[in-house]
XYZ file of C-alpha atoms in Angstrom:
328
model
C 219.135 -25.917 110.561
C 221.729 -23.311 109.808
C 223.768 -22.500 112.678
C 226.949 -20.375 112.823
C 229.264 -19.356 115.540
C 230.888 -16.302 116.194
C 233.072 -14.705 118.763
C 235.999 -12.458 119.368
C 239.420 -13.763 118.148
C 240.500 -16.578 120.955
C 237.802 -16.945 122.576
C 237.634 -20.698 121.659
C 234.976 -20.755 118.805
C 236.100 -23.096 116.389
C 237.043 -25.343 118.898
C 233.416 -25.350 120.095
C 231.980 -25.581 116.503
C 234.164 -28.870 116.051
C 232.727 -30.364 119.135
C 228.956 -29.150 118.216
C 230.131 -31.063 114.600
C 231.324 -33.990 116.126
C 228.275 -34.380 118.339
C 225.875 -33.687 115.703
C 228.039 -36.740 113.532
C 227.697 -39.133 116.857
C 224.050 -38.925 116.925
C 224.575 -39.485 113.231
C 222.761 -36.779 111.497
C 224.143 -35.189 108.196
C 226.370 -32.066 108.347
C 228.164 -29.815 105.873
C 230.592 -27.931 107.837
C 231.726 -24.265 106.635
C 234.600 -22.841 107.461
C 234.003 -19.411 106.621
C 237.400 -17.831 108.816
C 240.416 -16.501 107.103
C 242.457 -18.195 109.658
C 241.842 -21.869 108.716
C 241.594 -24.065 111.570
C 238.212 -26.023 111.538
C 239.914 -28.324 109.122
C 242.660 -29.406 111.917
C 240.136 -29.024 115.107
C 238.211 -31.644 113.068
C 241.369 -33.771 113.099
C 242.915 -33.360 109.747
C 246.812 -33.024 110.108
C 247.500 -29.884 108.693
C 248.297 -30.710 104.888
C 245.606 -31.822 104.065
C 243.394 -29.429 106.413
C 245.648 -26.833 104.283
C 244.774 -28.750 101.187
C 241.345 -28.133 100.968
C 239.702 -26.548 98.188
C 238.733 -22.548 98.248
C 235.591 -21.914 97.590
C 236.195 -18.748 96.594
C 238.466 -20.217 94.116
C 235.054 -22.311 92.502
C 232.875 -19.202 92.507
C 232.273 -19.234 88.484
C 231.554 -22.891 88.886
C 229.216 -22.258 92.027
C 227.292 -19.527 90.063
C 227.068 -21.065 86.831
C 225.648 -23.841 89.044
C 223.180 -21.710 90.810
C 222.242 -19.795 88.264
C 220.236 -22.356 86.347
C 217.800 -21.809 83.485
C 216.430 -18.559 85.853
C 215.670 -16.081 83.136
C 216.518 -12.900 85.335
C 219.861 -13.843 85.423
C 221.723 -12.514 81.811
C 224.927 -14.399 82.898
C 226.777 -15.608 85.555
C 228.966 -12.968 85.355
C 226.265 -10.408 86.482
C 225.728 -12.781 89.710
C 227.470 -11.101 93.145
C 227.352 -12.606 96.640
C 224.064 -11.621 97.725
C 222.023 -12.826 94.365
C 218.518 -14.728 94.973
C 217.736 -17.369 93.754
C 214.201 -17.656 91.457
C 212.661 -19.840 89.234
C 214.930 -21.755 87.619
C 218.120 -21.356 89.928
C 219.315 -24.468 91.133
C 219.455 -24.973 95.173
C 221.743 -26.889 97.181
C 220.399 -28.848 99.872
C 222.255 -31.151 102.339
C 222.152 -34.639 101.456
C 222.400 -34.281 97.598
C 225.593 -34.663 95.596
C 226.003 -31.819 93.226
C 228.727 -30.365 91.260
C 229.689 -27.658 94.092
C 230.204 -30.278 96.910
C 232.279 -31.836 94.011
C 234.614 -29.503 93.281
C 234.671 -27.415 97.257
C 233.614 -30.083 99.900
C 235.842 -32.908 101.251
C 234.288 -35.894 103.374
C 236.133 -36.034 106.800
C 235.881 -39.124 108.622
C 234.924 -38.951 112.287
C 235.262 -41.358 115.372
C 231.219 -41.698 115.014
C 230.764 -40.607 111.230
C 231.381 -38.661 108.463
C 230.905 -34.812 107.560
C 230.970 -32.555 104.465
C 233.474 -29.900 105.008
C 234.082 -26.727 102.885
C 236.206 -23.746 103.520
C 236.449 -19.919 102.121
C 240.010 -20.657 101.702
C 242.564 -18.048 102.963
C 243.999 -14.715 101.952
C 246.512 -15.478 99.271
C 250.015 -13.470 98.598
C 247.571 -11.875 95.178
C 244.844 -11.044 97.599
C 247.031 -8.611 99.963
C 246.473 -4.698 99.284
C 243.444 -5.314 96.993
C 240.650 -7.889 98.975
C 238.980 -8.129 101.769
C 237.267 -10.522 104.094
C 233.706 -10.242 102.515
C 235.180 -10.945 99.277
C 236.193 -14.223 100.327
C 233.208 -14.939 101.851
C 230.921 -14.407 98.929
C 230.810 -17.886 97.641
C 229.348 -18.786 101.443
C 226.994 -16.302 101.532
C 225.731 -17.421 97.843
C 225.492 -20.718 98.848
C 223.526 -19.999 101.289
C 221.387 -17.763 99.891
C 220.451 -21.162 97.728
C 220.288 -23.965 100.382
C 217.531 -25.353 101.483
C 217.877 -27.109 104.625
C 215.190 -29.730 106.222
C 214.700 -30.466 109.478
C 217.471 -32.922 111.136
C 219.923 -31.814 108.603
C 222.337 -29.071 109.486
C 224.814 -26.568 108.305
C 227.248 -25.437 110.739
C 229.485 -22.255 109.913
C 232.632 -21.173 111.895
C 232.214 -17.040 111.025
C 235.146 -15.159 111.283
C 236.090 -13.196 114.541
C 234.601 -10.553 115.612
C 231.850 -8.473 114.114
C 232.619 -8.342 110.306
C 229.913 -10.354 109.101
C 227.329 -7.395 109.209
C 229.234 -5.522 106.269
C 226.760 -7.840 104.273
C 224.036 -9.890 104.861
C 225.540 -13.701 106.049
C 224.431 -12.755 109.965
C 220.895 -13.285 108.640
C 220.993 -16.656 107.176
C 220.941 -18.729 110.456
C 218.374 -20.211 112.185
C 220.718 -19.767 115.364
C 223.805 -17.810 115.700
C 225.879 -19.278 118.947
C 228.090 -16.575 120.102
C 231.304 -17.585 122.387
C 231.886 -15.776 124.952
C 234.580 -15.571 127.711
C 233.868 -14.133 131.333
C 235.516 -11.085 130.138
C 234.578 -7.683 129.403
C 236.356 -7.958 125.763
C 234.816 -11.248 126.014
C 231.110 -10.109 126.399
C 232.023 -6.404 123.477
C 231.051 -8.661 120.900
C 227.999 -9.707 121.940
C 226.749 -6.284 122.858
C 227.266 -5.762 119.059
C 225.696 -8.505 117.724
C 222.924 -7.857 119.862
C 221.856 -4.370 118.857
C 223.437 -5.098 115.493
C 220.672 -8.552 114.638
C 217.777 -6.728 116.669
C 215.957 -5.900 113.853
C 216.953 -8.311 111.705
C 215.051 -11.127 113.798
C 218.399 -13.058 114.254
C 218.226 -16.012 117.179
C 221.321 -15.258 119.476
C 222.638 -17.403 122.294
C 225.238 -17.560 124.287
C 227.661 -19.721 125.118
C 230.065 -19.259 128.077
C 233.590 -21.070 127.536
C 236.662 -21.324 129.886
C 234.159 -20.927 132.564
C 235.674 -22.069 135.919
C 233.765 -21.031 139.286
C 230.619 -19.346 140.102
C 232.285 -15.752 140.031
C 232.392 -16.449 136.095
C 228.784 -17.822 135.937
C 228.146 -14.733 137.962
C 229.423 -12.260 135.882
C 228.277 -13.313 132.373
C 224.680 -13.819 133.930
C 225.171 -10.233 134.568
C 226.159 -9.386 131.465
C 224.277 -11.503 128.643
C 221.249 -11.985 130.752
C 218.502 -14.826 129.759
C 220.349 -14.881 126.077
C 223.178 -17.489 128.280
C 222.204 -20.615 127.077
C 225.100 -23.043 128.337
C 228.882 -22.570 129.792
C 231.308 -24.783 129.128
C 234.333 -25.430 131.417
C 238.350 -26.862 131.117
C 238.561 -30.134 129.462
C 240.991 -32.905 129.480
C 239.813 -33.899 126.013
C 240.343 -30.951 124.309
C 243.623 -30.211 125.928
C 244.684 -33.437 123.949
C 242.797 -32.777 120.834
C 244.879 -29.510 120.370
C 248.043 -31.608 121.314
C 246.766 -33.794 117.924
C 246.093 -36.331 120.531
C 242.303 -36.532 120.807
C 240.685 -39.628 122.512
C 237.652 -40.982 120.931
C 234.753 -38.406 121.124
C 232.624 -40.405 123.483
C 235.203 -39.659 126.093
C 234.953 -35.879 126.117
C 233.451 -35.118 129.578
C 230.190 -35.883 130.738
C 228.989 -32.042 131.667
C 230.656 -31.022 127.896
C 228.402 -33.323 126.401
C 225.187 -31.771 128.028
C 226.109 -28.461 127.040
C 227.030 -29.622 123.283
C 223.208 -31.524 123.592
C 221.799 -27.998 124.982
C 222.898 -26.569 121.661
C 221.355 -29.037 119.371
C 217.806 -28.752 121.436
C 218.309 -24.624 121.165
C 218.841 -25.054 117.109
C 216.322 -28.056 117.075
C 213.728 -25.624 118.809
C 214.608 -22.824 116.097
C 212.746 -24.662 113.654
C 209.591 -24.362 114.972
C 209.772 -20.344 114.177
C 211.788 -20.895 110.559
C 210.041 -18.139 108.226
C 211.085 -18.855 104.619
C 209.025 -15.358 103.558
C 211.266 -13.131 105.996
C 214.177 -15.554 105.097
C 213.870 -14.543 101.203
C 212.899 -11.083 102.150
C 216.254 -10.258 104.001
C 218.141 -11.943 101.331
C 216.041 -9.557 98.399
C 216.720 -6.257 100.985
C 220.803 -7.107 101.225
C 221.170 -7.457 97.526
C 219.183 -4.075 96.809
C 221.720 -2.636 99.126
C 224.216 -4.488 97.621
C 223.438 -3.728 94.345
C 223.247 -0.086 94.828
C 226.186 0.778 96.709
C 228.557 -1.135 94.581
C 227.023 -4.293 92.601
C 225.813 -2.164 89.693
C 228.929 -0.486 89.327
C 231.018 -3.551 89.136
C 228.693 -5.767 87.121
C 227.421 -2.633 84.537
C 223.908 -4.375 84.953
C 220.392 -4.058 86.820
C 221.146 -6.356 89.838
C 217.425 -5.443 91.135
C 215.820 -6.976 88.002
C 217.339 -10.357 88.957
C 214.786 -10.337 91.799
C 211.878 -12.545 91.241
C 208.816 -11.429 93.276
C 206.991 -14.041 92.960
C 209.630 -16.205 94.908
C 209.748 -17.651 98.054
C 212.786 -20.163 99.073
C 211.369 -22.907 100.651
C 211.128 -26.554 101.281
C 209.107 -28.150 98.860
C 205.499 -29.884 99.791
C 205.276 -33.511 100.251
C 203.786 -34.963 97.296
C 200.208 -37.178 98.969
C 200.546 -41.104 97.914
C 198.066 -42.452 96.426
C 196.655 -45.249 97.880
């Protein structure tokens, strides 16, 4: 499953992500963790010290590698040049998928060892003293969104993504690659703006949204973000002694974090575990066809001085492939 989280700045998201990745490790199921914020700090909540958290590749840096990668023998594609963040794949491209080595995990994931486990981690990398005045966010982010755009994901095999604050990710199409977007929430009114806009925002987009409530701590809180976010509250999470030391760079081992934290971090793995069930490759690869038209229009053609719509194969669908029967 694909899963991101998203919330307003502070509101404790990547924090949360960790956990969900460190819980998903414990019951020892494979992960590639995405850090897809400008602010890095994934790497450290994951317990990295912070050289070599700061020290980990940009994937943005790799993106000619990733697209020459991706782009395969697929016919539709005249170069790699000519590929932008929201290019399908078709036949030919090459996918990703999670327990594979391949030459982008190479050169933009790092293994991180955990108390129960190991992860793949990758990162988007941060704004650089060349990118100030002349990028943005989304261009960052473009080597995520491709990679996505090529993974294909089994069931008991996630990808977890720690989105940037706020509600940028709907100036392209990454919001629509998850199976299950967690949003964190605090039992404020700021707390609960974003999720007002990523509700009407993914309404018609199909997205799964839950939320979770964090630095929850009486019934007046429960109260109010019942109030506010309705059925769409899936779990709250309260203070913790555990992370309190993990941000002093002082975690205990993982099977120590509270008792009530862990059923909340289990509620999230049932919600994206249930996901599955209603995973619809067709409206997955038409979303990601519909963004690059858009793309491609508005500023894709421009920039590449090619056809982006002719990469589109329409006889495509991304997709696991069919068992192969045994013969008996």
């Amino acid at each position: 499953m694909k899963i991101a989280f998203v919330g307003k700045g502070g509101s404790g998201k990547t924090t949360l992500s960790s956990l969900f990745i460190r819980h998903l490790a414990a019951n020892e199921s494979p992960v590639v963790a995405v850090d897809a914020d400008i602010n890095q700090h994934l790497g450290a909540a994951l317990g990295l010290p912070e050289p070599e958290a700061a020290a980990l590749p940009a994937m943005g840096a790799h993106l000619p590698l990733i697209k020459e990668y991706l782009r395969g023998s697929n016919p539709r594609i005249v170069s790699a040049d000519t590929m932008i963040k929201t290019t399908p794949p078709g036949e030919g491209s090459r996918l990703l998928r999670v327990r594979e080595d391949n030459p982008v995990y190479e050169a933009c994931a790092r293994t991180v060892g955990l108390d129960d486990g190991e992860i793949r981690l990758m990162a988007t990398g941060p704004f650089t003293e060349s990118d100030l005045g002349v990028s943005c966010y989304h261009s960052k982010v473009g080597a995520v969104e491709l990679c996505l755009n090529h993974l294909v994901d089994g069931v008991d095999e996630y990808v977890v993504v720690d989105m940037t604050a706020g509600s940028d990710s709907f100036a392209s199409g990454l919001f629509t690659r998850f199976d299950m977007t967690f949003l964190v929430a605090e039992p404020t009114l700021k707390g609960v703006s974003v999720y007002r806009q990523y509700k009407e925002y993914a309404r018609d987009f199909g997205v799964a949204l839950k939320v979770v409530g964090n630095k929850v701590q009486g019934q007046d809180d429960l109260d109010f973000l019942r109030a506010e976010v309705g059925d769409d509250l899936l779990v709250t999470v309260g203070h913790s002694n555990w992370v309190r030391a993990m941000e002093k760079g002082r975690p205990p081992r993982f099977e120590l974090l509270e008792a009530e934290n862990r059923m909340s971090l289990q509620a999230l793995q049932d919600a994206a575990d249930d996901s599955y069930a209603h995973r619809d490759w067709e409206r997955y690869t038409r979303q990601m066809v519909h963004f690059h038209l858009r793309n491609a229009e508005s500023w894709g053609n421009a920039k590449t001085g090619a056809d982006l719509a002719a990469q589109i194969d329409p006889d495509f669908v991304l997709g696991e492939p069919l068992a192969v029967p045994q013969l008996g």
